[in-house]
mmCIF file of C-alpha atoms in Angstrom:
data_model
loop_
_atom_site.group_PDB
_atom_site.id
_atom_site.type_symbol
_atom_site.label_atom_id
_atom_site.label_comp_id
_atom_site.label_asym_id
_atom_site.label_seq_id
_atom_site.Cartn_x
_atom_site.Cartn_y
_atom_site.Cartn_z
ATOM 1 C CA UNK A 918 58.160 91.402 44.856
ATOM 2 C CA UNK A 919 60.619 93.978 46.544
ATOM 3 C CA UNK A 920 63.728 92.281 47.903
ATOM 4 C CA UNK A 921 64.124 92.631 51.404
ATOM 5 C CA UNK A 922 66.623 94.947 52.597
ATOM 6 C CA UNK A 923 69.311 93.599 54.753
ATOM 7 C CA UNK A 924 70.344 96.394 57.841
ATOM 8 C CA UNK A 925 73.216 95.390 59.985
ATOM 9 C CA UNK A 926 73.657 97.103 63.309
ATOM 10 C CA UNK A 927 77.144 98.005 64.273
ATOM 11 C CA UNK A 928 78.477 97.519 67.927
ATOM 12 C CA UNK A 929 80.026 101.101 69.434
ATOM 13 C CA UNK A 930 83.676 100.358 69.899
ATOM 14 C CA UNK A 931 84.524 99.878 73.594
ATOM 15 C CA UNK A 932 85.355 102.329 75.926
ATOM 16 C CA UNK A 933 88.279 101.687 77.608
ATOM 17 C CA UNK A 934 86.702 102.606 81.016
ATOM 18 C CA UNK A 935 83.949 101.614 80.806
ATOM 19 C CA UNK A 936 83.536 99.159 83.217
ATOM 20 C CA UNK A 937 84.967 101.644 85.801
ATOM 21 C CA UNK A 938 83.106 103.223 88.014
ATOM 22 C CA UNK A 939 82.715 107.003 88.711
ATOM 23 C CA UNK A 940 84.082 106.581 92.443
ATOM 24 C CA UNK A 941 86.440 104.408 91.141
ATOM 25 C CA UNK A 942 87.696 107.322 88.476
ATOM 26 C CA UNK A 943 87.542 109.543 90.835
ATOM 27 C CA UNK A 944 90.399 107.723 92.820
ATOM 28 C CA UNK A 945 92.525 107.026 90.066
ATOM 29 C CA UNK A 946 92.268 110.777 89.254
ATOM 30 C CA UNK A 947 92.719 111.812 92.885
ATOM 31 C CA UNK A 948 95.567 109.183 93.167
ATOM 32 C CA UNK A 949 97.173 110.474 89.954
ATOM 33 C CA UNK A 950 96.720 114.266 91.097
ATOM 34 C CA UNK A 951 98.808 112.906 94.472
ATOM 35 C CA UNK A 952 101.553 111.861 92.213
ATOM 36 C CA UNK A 953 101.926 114.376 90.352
ATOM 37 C CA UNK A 954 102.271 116.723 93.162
ATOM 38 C CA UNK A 955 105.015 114.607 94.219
ATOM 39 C CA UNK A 956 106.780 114.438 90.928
ATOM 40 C CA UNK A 957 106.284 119.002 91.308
ATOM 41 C CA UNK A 958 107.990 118.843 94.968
ATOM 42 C CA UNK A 959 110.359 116.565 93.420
ATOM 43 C CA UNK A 960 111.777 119.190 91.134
ATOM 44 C CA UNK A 961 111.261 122.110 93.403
ATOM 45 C CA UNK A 962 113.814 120.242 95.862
ATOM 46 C CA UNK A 963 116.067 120.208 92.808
ATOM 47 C CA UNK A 964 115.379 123.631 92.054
ATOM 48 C CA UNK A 965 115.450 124.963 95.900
ATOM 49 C CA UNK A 966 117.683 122.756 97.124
ATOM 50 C CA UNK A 967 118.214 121.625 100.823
ATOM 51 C CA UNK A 968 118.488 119.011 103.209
ATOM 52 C CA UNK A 969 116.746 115.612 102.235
ATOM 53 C CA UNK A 970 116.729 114.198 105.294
ATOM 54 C CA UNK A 971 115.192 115.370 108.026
ATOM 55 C CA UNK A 972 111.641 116.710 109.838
ATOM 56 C CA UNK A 973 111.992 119.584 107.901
ATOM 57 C CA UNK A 974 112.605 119.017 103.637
ATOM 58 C CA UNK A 975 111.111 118.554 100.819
ATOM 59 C CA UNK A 976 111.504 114.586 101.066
ATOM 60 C CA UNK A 977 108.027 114.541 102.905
ATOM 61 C CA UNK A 978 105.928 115.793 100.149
ATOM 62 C CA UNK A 979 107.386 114.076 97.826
ATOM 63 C CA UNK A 980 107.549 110.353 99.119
ATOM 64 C CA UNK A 981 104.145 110.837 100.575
ATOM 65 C CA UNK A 982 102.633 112.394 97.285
ATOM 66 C CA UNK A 983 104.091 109.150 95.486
ATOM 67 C CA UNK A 984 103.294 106.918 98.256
ATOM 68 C CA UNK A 985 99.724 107.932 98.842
ATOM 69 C CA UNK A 986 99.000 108.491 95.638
ATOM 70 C CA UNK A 987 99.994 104.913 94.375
ATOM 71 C CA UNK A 988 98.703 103.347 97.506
ATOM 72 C CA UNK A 989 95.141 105.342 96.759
ATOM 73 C CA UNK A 990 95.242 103.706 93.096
ATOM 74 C CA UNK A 991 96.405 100.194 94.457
ATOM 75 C CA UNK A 992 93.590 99.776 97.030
ATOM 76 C CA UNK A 993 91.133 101.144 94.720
ATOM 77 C CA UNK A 994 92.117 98.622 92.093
ATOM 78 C CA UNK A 995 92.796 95.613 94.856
ATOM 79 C CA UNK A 996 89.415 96.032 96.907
ATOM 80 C CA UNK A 997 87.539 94.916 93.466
ATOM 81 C CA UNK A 998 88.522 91.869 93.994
ATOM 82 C CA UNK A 999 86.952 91.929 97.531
ATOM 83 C CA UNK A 1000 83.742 90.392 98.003
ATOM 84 C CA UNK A 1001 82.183 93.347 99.311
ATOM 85 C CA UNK A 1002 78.834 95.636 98.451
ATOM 86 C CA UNK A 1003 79.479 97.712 96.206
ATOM 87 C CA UNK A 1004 77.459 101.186 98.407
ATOM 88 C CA UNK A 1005 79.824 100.256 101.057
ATOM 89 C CA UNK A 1006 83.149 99.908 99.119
ATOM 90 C CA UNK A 1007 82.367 103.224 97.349
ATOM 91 C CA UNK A 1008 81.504 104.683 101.026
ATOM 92 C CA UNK A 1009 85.069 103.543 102.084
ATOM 93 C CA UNK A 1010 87.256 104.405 98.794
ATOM 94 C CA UNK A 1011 85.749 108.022 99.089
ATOM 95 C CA UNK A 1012 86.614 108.573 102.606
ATOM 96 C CA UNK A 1013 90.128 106.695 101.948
ATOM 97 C CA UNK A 1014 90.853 109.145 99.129
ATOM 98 C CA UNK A 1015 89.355 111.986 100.854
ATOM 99 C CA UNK A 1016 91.975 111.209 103.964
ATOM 100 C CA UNK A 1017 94.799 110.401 101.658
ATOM 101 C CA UNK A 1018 94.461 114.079 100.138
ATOM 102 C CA UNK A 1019 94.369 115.186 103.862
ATOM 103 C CA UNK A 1020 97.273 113.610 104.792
ATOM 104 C CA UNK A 1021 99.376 115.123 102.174
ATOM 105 C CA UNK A 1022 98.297 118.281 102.030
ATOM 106 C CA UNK A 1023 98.737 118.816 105.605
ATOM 107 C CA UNK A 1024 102.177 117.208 104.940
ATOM 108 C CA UNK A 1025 102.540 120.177 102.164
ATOM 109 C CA UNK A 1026 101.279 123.060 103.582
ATOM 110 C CA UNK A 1027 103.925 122.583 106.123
ATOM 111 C CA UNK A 1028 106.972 121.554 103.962
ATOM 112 C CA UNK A 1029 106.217 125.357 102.354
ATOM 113 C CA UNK A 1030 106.006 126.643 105.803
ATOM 114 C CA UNK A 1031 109.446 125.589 106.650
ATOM 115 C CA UNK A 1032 108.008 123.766 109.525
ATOM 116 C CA UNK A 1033 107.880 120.502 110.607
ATOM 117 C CA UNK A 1034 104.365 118.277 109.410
ATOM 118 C CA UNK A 1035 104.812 115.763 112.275
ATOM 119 C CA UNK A 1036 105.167 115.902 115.741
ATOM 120 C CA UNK A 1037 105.201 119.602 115.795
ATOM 121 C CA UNK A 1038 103.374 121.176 118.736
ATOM 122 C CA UNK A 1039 105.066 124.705 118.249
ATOM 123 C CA UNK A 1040 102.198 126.917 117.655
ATOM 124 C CA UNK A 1041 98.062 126.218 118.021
ATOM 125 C CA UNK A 1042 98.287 125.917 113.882
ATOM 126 C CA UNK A 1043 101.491 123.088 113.978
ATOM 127 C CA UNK A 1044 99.432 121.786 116.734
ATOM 128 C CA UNK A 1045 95.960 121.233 114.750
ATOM 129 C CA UNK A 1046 98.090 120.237 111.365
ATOM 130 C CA UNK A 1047 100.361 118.105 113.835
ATOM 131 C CA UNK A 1048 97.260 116.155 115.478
ATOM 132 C CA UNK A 1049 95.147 116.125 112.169
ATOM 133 C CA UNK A 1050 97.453 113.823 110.632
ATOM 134 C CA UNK A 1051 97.478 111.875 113.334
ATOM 135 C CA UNK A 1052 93.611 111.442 113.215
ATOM 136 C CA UNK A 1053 94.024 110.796 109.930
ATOM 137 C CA UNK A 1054 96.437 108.528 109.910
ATOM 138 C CA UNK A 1055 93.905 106.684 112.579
ATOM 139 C CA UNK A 1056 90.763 106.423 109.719
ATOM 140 C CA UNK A 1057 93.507 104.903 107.616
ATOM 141 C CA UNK A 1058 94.340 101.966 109.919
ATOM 142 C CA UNK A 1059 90.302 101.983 110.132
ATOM 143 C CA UNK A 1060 89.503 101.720 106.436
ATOM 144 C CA UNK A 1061 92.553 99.220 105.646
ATOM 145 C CA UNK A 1062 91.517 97.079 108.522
ATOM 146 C CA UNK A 1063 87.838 96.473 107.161
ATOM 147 C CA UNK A 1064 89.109 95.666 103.897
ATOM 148 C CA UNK A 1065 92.101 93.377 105.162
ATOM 149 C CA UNK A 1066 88.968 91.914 107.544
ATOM 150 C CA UNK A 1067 87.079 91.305 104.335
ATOM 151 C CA UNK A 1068 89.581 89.668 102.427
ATOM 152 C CA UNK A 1069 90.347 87.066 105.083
ATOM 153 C CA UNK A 1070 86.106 86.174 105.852
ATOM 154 C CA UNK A 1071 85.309 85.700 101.807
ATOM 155 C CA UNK A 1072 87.668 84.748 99.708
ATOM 156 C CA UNK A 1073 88.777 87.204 97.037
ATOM 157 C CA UNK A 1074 87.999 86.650 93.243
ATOM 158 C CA UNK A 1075 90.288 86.857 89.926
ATOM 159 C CA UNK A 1076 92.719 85.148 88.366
ATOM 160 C CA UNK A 1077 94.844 81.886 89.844
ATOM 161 C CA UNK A 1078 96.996 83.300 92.919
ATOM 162 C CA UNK A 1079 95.268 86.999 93.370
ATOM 163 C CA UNK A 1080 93.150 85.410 96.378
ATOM 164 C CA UNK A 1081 96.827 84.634 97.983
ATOM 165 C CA UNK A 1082 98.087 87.941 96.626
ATOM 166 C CA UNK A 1083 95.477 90.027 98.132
ATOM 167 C CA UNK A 1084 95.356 88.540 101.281
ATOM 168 C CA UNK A 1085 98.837 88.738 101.676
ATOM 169 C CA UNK A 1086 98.772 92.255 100.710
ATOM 170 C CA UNK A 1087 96.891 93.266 103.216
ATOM 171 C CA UNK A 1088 97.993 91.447 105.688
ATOM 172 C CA UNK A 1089 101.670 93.335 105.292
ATOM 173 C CA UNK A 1090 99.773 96.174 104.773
ATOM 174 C CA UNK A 1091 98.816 96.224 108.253
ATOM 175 C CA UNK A 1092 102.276 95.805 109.331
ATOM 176 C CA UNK A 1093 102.453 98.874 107.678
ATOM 177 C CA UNK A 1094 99.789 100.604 109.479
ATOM 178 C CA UNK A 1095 101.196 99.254 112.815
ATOM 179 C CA UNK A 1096 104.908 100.456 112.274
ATOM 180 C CA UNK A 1097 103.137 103.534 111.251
ATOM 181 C CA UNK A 1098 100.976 103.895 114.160
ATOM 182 C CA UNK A 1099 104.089 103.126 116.246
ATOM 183 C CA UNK A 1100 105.905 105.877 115.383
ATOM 184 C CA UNK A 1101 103.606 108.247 115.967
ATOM 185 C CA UNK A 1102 102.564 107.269 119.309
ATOM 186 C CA UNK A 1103 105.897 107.267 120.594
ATOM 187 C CA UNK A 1104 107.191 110.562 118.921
ATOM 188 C CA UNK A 1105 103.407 112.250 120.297
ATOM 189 C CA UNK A 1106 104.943 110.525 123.578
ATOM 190 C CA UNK A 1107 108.346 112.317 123.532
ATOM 191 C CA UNK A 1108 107.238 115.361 122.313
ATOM 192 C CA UNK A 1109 104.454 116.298 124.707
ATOM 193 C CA UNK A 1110 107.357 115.694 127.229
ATOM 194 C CA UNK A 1111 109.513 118.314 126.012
ATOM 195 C CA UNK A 1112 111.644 115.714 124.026
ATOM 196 C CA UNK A 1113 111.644 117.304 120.290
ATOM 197 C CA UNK A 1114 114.138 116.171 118.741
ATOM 198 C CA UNK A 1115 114.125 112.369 120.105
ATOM 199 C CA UNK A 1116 110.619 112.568 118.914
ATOM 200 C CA UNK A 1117 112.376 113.636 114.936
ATOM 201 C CA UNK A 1118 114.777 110.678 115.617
ATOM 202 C CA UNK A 1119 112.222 108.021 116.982
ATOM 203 C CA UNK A 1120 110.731 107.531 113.858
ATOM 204 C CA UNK A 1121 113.972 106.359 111.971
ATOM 205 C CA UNK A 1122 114.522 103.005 112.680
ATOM 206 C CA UNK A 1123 110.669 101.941 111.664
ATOM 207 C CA UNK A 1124 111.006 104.025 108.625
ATOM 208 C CA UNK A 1125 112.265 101.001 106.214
ATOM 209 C CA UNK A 1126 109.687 98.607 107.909
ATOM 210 C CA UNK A 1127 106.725 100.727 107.189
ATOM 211 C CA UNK A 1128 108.049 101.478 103.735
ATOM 212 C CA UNK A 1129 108.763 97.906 102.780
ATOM 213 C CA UNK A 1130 105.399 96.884 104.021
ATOM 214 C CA UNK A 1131 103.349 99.369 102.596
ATOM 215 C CA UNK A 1132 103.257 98.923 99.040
ATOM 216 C CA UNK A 1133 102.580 95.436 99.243
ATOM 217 C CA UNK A 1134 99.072 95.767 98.330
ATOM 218 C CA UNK A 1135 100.097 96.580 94.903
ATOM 219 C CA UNK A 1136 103.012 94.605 94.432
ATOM 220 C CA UNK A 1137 101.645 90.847 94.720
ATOM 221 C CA UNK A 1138 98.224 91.720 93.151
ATOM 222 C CA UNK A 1139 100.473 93.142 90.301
ATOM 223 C CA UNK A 1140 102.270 89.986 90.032
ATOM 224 C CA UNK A 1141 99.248 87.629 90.097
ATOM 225 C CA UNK A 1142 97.894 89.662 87.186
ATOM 226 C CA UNK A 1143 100.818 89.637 85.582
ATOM 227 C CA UNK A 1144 100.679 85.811 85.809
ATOM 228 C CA UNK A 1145 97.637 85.568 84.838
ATOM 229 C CA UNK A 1146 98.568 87.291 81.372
ATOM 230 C CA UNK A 1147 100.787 84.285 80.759
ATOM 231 C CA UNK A 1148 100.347 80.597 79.456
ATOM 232 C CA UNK A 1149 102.064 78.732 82.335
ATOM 233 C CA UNK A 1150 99.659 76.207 83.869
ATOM 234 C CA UNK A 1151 97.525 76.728 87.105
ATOM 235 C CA UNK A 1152 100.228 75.289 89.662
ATOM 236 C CA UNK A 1153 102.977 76.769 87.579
ATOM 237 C CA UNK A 1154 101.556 80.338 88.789
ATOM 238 C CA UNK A 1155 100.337 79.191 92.137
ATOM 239 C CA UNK A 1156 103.869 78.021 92.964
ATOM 240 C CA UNK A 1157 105.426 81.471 91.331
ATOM 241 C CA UNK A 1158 102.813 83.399 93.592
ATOM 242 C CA UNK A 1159 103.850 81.567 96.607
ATOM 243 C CA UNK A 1160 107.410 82.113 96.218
ATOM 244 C CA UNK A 1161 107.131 86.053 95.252
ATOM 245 C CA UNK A 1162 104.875 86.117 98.591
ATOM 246 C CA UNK A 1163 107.632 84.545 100.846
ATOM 247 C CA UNK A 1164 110.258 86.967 99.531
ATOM 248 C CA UNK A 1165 108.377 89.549 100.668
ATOM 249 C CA UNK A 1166 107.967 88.383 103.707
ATOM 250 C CA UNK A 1167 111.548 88.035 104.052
ATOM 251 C CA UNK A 1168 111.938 91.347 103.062
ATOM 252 C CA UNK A 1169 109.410 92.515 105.937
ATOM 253 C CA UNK A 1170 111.145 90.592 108.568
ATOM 254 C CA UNK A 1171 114.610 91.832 107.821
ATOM 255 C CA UNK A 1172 113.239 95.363 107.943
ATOM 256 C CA UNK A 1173 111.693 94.574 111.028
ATOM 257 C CA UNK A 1174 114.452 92.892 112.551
ATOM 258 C CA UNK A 1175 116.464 96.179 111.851
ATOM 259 C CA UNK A 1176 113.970 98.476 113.275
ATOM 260 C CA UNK A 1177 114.399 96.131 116.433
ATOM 261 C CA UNK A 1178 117.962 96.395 116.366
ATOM 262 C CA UNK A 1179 118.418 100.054 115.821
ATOM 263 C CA UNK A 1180 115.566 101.262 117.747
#
């Protein structure tokens, strides 16, 4: 009698994406692209030179290529933790990473120009660029809202203290959005009225509030994981969480009481 012959199947190794989603790859790429291109202005200011502060430098494409770009990657990450369809999160991360790239091209189209990206009502093109990001910036405080909404109506999932991380994050992140939101309004204010360049200095005291605040949303998620990657117990973590939550908090006050005091 012929002795049976044993076959063992082999398992494909992993893929290290592969429980990633296309729309979700495409905003890690898109936020990577983002910071990349502010990494390139980066070292064209240090090859070209100039002022770094001020409406006109190469500053602006830089810090908002980082800041975009990370923020694009944080939310993407953060929001799949939100208990939230997945047709309508994908809806929202594409139209938040189609805005982001809006935002900062506009931002570098005009940094190349030699012009100023914001507030700028010089000619019918500064104009358009001028009130595009403003629109823009307007779908952002949209988008970030629903997801902060979400976050706050079903309680987020993962490991012991992202629920509190997440919540939190969002809920500075909208601090962010506010300050942001602020500054605009009033320099859109000053400017129409023939004030230029108080509507160039308006924005400076609420810069350090809505810079603090806006990176939140990867900050204390980032922590939670990286609790979560260690052995301390449950309420060791929750406590650490807590704390890292309140000094951010502090940190968000005392940029906002400085913005109140300067402005």
């Amino acid at each position: 009698m012929p002795s049976a012959v044993r076959t063992t199947t082999r398992k494909p190794p992993p893929r290290p994406l592969a429980g990633v989603r296309p729309a979700e790859r495409l905003c890690h790429a898109t936020g990577a692209l983002l910071i990349l291109s502010g990494l390139a202005h980066l070292a064209v200011f240090a090859v070209d030179g100039g002022p770094w502060y001020g409406p006109v430098s190469w500053r602006k494409p830089v810090t908002f290529g980082l800041s975009f770009g990370l923020t694009l990657i944080a939310v993407t990450w953060v929001t799949s933790y939100l208990r939230l369809g997945e047709r309508l999160r994908t809806v929202l991360l594409l139209v938040f990473a189609a805005d982001c790239v809006v935002e900062v091209g506009g931002i570098t189209v005009q940094a190349w120009r030699r012009v100023p990206s914001h507030l700028d009502l010089a000619t019918p093109f500064d104009t358009a660029v001028s009130m595009t990001l403003a629109v823009g910036g307007g779908v952002l405080v949209v988008l970030l809202s629903v997801f902060a909404v979400v976050s706050f109506r079903r309680r987020p999932a993962g490991p012991v203290g992202m629920a509190l991380a997440v919540r939190a994050g969002f809920a500075i992140l909208l601090v962010a959005l506010a300050s942001g939101a602020a500054m605009i309004a009033r320099g859109v204010v000053l400017a129409r009225t023939g004030h230029q360049e108080a509507a160039y200095a308006s924005t400076a005291p609420l810069k350090p509030l809505h810079g603090v605040s806006l990176h939140a949303v990867l900050v204390l998620p980032a922590v939670a994981w990286l609790l979560s990657r260690t052995a301390w117990s449950e309420r060791a973590r929750r406590r650490v969480m807590a704390a890292a939550v309140g000094c951010y908090a502090v940190a968000v006050a005392a940029a906002g009481a400085w913005a109140v005091f300067t402005y």
